[in-house]
mmCIF file of C-alpha atoms in Angstrom:
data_model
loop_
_atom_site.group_PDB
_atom_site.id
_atom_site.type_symbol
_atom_site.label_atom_id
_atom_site.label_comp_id
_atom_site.label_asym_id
_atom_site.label_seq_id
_atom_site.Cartn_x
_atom_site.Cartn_y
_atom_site.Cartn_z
ATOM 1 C CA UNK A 160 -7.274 -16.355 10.541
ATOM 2 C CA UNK A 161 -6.125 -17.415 7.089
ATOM 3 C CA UNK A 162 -3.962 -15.000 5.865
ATOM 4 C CA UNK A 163 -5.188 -15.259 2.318
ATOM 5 C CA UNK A 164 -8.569 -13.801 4.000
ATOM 6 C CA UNK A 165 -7.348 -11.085 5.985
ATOM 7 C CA UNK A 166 -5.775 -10.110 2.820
ATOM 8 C CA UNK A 167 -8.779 -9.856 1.011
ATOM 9 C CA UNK A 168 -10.508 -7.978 4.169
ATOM 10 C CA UNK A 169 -7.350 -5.287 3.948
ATOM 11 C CA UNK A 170 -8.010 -4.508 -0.181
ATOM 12 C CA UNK A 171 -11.684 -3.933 0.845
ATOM 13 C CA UNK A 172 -10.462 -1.356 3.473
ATOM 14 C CA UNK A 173 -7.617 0.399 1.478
ATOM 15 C CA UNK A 174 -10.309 0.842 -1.263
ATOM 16 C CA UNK A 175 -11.704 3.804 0.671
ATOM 17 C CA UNK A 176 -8.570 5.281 0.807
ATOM 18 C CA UNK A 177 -8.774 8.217 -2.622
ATOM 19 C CA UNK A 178 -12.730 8.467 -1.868
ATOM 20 C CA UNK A 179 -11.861 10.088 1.331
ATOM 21 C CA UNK A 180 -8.302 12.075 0.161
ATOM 22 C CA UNK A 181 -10.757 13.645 -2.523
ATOM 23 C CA UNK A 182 -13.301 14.340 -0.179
ATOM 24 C CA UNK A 183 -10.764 16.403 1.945
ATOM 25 C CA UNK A 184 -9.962 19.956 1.370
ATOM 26 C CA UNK A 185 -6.572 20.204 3.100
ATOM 27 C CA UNK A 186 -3.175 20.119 1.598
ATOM 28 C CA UNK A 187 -1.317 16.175 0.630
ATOM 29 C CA UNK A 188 1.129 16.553 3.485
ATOM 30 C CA UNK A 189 -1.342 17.399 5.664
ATOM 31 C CA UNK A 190 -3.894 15.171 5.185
ATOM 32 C CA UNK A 191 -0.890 12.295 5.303
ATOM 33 C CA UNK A 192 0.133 13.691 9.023
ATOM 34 C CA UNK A 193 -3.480 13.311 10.262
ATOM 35 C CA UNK A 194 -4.021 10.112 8.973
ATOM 36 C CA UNK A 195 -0.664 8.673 10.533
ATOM 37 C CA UNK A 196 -1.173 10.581 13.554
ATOM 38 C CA UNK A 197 -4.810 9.466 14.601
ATOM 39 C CA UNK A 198 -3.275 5.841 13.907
ATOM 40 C CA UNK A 199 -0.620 6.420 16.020
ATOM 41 C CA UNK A 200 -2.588 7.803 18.980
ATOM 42 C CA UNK A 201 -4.930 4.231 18.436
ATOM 43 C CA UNK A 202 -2.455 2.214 18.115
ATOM 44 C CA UNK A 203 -0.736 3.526 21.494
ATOM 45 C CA UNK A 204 -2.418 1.639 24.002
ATOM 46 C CA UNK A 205 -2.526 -1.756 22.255
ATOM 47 C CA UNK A 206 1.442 -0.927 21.925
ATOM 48 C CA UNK A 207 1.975 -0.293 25.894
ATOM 49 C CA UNK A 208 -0.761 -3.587 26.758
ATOM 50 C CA UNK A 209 1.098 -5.180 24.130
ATOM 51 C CA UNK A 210 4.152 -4.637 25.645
ATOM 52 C CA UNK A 211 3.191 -5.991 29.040
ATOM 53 C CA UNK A 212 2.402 -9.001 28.330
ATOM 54 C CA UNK A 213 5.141 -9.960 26.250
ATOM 55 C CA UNK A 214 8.816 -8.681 25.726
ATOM 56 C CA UNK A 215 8.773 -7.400 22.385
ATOM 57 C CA UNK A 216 12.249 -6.155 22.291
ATOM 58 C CA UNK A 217 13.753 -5.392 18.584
ATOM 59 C CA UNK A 218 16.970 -6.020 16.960
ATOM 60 C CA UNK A 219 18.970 -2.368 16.604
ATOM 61 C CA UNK A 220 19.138 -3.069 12.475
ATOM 62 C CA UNK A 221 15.169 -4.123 12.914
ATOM 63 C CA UNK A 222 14.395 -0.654 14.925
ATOM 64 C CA UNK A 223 16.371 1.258 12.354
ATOM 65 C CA UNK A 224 15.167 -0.564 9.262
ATOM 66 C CA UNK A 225 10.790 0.392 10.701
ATOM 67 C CA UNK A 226 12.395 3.600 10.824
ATOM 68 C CA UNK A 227 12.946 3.597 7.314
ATOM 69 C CA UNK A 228 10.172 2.121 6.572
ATOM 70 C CA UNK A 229 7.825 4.902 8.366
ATOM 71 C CA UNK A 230 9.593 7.607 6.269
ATOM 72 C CA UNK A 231 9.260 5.863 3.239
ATOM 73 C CA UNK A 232 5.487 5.242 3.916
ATOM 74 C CA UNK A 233 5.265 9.173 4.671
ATOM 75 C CA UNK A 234 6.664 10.321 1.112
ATOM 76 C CA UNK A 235 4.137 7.546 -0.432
ATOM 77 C CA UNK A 236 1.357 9.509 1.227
ATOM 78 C CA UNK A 237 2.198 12.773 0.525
ATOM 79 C CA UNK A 238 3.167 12.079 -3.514
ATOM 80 C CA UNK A 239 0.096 9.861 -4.030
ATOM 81 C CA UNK A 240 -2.161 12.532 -2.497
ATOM 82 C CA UNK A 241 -0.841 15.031 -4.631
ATOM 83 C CA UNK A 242 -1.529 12.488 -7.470
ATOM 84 C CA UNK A 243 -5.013 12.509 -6.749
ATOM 85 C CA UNK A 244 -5.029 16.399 -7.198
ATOM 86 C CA UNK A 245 -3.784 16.251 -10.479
ATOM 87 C CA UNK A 246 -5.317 13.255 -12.233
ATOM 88 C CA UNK A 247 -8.577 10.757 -11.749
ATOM 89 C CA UNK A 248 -9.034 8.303 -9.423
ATOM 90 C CA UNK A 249 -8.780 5.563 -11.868
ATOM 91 C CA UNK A 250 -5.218 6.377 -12.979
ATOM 92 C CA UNK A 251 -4.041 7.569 -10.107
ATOM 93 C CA UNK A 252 -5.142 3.917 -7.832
ATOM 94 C CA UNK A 253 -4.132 1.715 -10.952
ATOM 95 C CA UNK A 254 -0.816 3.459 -11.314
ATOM 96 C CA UNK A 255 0.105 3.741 -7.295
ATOM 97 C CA UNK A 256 -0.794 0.023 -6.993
ATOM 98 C CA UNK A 257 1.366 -1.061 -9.852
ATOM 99 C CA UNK A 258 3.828 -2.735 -7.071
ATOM 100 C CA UNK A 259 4.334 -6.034 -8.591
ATOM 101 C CA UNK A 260 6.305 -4.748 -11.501
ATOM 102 C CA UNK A 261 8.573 -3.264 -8.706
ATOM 103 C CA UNK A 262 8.263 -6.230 -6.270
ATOM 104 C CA UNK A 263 9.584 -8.782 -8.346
ATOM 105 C CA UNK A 264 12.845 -7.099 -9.123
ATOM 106 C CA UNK A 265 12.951 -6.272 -5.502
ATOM 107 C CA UNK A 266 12.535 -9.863 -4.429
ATOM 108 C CA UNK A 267 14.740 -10.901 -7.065
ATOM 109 C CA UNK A 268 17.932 -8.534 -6.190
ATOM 110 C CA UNK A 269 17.157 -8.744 -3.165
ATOM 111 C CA UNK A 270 15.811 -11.774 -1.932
ATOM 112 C CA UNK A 271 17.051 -13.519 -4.140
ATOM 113 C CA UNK A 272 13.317 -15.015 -5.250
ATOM 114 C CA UNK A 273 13.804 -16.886 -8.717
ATOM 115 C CA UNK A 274 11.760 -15.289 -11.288
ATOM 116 C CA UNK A 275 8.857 -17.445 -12.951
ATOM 117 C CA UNK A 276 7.628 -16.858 -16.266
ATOM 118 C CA UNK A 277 4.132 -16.192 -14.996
ATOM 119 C CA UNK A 278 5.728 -13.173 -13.149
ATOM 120 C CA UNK A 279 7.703 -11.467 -15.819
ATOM 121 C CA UNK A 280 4.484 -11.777 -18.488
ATOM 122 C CA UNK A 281 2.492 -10.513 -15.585
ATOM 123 C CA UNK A 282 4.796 -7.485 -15.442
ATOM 124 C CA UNK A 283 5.265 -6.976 -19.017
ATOM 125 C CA UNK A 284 1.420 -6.659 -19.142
ATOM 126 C CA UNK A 285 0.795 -4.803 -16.404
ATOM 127 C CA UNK A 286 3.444 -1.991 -17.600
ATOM 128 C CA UNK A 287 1.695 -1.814 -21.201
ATOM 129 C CA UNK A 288 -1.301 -0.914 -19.168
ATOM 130 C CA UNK A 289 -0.024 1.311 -17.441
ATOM 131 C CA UNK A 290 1.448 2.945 -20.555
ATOM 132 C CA UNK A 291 -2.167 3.161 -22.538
ATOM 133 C CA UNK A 292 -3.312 4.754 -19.073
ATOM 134 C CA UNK A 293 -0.733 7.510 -18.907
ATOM 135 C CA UNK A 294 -1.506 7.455 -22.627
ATOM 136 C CA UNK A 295 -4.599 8.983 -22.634
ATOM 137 C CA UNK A 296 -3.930 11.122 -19.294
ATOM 138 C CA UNK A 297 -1.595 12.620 -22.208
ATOM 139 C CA UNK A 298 -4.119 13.911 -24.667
ATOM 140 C CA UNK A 299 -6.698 14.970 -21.593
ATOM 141 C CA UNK A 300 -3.690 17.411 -19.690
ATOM 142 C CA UNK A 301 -0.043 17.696 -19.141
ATOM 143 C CA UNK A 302 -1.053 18.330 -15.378
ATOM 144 C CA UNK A 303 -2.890 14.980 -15.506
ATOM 145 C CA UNK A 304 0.298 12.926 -17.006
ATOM 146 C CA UNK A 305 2.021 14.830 -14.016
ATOM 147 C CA UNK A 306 -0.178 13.040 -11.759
ATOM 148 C CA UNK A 307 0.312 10.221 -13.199
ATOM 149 C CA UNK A 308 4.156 10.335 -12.963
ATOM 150 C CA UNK A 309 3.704 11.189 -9.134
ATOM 151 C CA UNK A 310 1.595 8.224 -8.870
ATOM 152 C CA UNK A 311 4.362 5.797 -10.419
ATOM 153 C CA UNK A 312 6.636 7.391 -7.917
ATOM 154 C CA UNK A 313 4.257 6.911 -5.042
ATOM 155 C CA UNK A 314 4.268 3.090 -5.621
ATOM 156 C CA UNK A 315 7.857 3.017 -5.515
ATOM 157 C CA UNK A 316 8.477 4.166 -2.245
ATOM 158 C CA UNK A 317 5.096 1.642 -0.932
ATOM 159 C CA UNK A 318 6.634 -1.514 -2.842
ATOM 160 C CA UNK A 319 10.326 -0.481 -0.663
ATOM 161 C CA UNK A 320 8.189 -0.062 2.787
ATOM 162 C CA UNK A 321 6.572 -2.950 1.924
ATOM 163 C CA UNK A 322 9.842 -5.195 1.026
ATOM 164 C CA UNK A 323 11.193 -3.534 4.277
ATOM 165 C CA UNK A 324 8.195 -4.922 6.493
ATOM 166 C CA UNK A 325 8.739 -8.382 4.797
ATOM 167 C CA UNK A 326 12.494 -8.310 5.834
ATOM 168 C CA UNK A 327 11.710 -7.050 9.442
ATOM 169 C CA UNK A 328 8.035 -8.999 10.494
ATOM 170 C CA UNK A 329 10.349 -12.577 10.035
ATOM 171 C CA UNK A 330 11.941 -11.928 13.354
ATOM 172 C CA UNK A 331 9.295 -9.020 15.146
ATOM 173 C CA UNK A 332 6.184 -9.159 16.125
ATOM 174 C CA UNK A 333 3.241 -6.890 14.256
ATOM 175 C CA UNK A 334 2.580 -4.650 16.986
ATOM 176 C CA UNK A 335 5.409 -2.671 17.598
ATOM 177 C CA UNK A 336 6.375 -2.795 13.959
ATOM 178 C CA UNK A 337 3.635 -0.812 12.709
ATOM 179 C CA UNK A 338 3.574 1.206 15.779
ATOM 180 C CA UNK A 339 7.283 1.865 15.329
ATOM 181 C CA UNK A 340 6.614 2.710 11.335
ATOM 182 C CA UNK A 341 3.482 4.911 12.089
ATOM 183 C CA UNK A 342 5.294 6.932 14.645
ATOM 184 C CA UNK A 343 8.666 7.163 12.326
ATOM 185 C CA UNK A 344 6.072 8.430 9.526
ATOM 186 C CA UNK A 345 4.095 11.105 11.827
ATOM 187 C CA UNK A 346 7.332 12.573 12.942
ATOM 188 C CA UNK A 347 8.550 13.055 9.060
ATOM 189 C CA UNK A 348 5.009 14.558 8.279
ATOM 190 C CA UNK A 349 5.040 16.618 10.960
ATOM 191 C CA UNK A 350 8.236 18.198 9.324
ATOM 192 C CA UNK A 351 7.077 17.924 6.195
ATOM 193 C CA UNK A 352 4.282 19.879 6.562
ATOM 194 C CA UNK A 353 5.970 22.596 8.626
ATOM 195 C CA UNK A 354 8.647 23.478 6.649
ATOM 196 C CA UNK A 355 6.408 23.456 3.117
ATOM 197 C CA UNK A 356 4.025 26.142 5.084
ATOM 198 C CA UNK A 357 0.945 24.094 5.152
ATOM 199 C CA UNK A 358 -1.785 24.439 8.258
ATOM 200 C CA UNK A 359 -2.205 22.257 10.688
ATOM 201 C CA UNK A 360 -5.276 23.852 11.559
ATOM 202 C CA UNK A 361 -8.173 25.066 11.394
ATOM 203 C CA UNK A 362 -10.101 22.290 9.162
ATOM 204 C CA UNK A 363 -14.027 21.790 9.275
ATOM 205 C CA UNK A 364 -16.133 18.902 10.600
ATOM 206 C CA UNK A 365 -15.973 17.161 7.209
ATOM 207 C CA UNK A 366 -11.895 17.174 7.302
ATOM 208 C CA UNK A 367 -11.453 15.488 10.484
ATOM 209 C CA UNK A 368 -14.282 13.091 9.912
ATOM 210 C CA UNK A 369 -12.115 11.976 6.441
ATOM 211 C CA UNK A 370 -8.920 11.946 8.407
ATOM 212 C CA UNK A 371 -9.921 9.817 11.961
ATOM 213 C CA UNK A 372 -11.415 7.512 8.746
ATOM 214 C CA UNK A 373 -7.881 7.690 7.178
ATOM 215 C CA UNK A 374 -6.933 5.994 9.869
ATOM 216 C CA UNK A 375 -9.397 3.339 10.748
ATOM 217 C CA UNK A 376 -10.252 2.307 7.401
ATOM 218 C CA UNK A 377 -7.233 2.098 4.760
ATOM 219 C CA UNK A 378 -4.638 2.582 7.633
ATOM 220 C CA UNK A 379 -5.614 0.119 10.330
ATOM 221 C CA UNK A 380 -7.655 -2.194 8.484
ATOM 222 C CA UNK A 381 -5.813 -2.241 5.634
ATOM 223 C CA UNK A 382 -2.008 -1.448 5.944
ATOM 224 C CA UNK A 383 -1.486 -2.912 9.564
ATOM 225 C CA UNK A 384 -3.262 -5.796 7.659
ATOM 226 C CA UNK A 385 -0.831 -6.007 5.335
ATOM 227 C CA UNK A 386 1.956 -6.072 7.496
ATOM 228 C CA UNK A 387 0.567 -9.269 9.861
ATOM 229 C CA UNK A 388 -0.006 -10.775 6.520
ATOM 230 C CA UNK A 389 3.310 -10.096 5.270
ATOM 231 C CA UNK A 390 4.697 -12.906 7.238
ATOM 232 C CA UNK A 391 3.129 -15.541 5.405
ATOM 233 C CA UNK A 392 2.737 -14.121 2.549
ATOM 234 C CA UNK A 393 5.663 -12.636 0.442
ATOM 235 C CA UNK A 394 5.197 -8.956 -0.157
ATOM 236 C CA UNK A 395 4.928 -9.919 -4.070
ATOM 237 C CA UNK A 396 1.650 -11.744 -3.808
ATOM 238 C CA UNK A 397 0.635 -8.840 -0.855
ATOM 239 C CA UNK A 398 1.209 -6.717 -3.585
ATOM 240 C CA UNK A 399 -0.923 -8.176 -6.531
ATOM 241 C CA UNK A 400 -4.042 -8.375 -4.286
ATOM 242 C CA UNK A 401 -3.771 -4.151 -3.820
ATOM 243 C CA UNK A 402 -4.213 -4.590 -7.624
ATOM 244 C CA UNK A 403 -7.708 -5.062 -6.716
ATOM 245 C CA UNK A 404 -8.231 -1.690 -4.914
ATOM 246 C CA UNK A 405 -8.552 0.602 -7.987
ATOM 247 C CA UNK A 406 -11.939 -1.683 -9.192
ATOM 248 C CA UNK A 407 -13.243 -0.110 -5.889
ATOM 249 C CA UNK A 408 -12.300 2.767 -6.440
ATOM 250 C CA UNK A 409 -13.123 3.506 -9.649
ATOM 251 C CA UNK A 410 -16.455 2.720 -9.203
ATOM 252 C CA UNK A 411 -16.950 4.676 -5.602
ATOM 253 C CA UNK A 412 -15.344 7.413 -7.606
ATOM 254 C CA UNK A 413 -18.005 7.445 -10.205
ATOM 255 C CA UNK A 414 -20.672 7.228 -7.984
ATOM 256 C CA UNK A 415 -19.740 10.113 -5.420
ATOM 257 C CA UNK A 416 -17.926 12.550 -7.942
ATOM 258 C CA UNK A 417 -18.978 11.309 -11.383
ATOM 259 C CA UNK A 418 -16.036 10.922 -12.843
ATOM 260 C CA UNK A 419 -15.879 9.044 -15.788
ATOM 261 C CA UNK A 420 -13.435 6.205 -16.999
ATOM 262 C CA UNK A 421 -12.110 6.902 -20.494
ATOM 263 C CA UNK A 422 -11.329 4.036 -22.832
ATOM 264 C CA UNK A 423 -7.874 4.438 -22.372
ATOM 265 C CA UNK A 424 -8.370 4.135 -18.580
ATOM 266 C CA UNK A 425 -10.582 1.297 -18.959
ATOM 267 C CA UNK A 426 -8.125 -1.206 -21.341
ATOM 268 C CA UNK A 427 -5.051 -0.449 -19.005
ATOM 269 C CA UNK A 428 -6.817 -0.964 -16.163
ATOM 270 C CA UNK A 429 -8.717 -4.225 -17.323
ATOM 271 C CA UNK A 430 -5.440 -5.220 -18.792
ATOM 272 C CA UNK A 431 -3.531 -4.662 -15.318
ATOM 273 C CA UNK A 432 -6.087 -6.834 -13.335
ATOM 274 C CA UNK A 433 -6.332 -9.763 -15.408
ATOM 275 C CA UNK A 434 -2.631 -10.543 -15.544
ATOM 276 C CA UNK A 435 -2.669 -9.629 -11.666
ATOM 277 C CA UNK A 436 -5.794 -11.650 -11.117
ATOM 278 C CA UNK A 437 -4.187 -14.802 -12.953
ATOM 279 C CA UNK A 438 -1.176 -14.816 -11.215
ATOM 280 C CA UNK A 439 -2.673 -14.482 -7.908
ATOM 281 C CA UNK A 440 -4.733 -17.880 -8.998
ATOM 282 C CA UNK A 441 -1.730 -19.412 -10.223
ATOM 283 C CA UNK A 442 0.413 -19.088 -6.794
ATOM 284 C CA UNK A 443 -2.044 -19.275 -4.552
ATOM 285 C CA UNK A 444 -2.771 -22.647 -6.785
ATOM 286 C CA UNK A 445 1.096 -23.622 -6.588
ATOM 287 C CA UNK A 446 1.464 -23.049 -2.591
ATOM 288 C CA UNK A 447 -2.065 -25.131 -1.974
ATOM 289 C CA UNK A 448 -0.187 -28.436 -4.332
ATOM 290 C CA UNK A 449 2.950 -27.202 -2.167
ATOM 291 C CA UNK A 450 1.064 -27.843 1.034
ATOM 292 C CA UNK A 451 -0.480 -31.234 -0.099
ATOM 293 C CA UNK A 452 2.670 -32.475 -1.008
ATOM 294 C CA UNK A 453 4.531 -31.806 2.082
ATOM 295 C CA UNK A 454 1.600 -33.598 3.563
ATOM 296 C CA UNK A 455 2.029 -36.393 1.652
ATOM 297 C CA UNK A 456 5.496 -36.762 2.989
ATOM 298 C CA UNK A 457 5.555 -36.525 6.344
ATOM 299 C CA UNK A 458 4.047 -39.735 7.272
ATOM 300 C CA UNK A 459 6.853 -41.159 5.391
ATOM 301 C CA UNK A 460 9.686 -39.354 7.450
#
């Protein structure tokens, strides 16, 4: 499959992710744990027939580093979903998805990926959005600027797992990578949501319908997505199509809770997605003359 599609597919799936947090009544960590746990149980099987038919050993630094990653996926969870509490839908998505402005440092200090001025006036627009967003969460509550503050957080720790599963899915294989990271992040929920207090049980119908979905939709479909993607695709571009999710969102979130989009909401966000949407054009433009070029040149090797 072209990974530019299955990229696409994943967005669609993670946009489902806040419509079902709200519709939960259970505590953030708790809701996190049962989302990473009913992935974990699915994924098990397709680990172990995985597993026979191919050796998918792992480099000790590679093991350790999914580790990481799981445990940095868990606090992403469990801060975003306490975002969600505090603030709308619309900030909260816009805000938690704000990864580029982190990714590109990342790749840059990390990776070593040259900046390009498309990137850095990407990320200078995308953070004045973000500002008139918080903005107006300002004049509507303090708890709601809170949110939006936990939200910021929340992408932080997503933009590291996801730098982490760029570093890691050049050498192993997608399987036991995200099997690997889910299990690392159920184990850290577990404790997370034993030693804050929180129930594990008991939880109506309507919970554990919104957390086996938790799993399927945005987990499954949309982060193990991700992370067979991330191969191809560096975890900056991976990163500017989540852009996309809060557009979904918002509108799902209008529809099934009515809540409304202020203007302030509105500009930031419409400001956010442009800048993402034209660099996304503009690379995916560059690597398609990248590809024709090197086509160009091989018959002349």
């Amino acid at each position: 499959m072209n990974p530019y599609i299955a990229l696409i597919a994943g967005v669609l799936a993670v946009t489902s992710s806040a419509i079902l947090v709200k519709y939960s009544t259970a505590d953030a960590g708790v809701i996190a744990f049962y989302r990473l746990f009913f992935t974990t149980i699915i994924m098990l099987p397709i680990f172990l027939a995985a597993r026979k038919k191919a050796k998918m050993r792992m480099l000790k630094k590679d093991l350790l580093f999914s580790i990481s990653s799981g445990a940095l996926l868990a606090f992403h969870f469990i801060l975003w979903f306490e975002s969600l509490d505090l603030t709308s839908v619309a900030s909260s998505t816009v805000l938690v998805t704000l990864q580029p402005v982190f990714a590109f440092a990342g790749s840059y200090f990390i990776f070593r990926e040259p900046l390009s001025l498309k990137a850095i006036v990407c990320a200078a627009f995308s953070i004045f959005g973000s500002i008139l967003i918080s903005w107006g969460d300002f004049f509507i509550s303090g708890k709601a600027l809170y949110g939006d503050v936990l939200a910021l957080v929340s992408c932080l720790f997503v933009t590291a797992y996801m730098m982490i599963g760029q570093y890691v899915r050049k050498r192993a294989d997608v399987v036991p990578y995200t099997f690997i990271v889910y299990l690392a992040s159920t184990v850290v929920l577990f404790f997370y949501v034993l030693f804050a207090g929180e129930a594990f049980y008991p939880y109506s119908a309507r919970n554990w319908i919104c957390f086996l979905l938790l799993a399927v939709l945005p987990t499954l479909a949309g982060h193990s997505v991700f992370s067979w993607v991330i191969k191809w695709i560096s975890a900056s571009v991976v990163s500017v199509a989540i852009l996309f999710e809060p557009v979904g969102a918002a509108i799902l979130a209008y529809l099934l809770f009515g809540e409304k989009i202020s203007w302030f909401q509105a500009v930031g966000g419409i400001i956010i997605l442009l800048s993402i949407a034209y660099f996304l054009a503009r690379d995916h433009a560059e690597n398609r003359r990248a590809v024709r070029l090197n086509e160009k040149s091989e018959p002349a090797r």
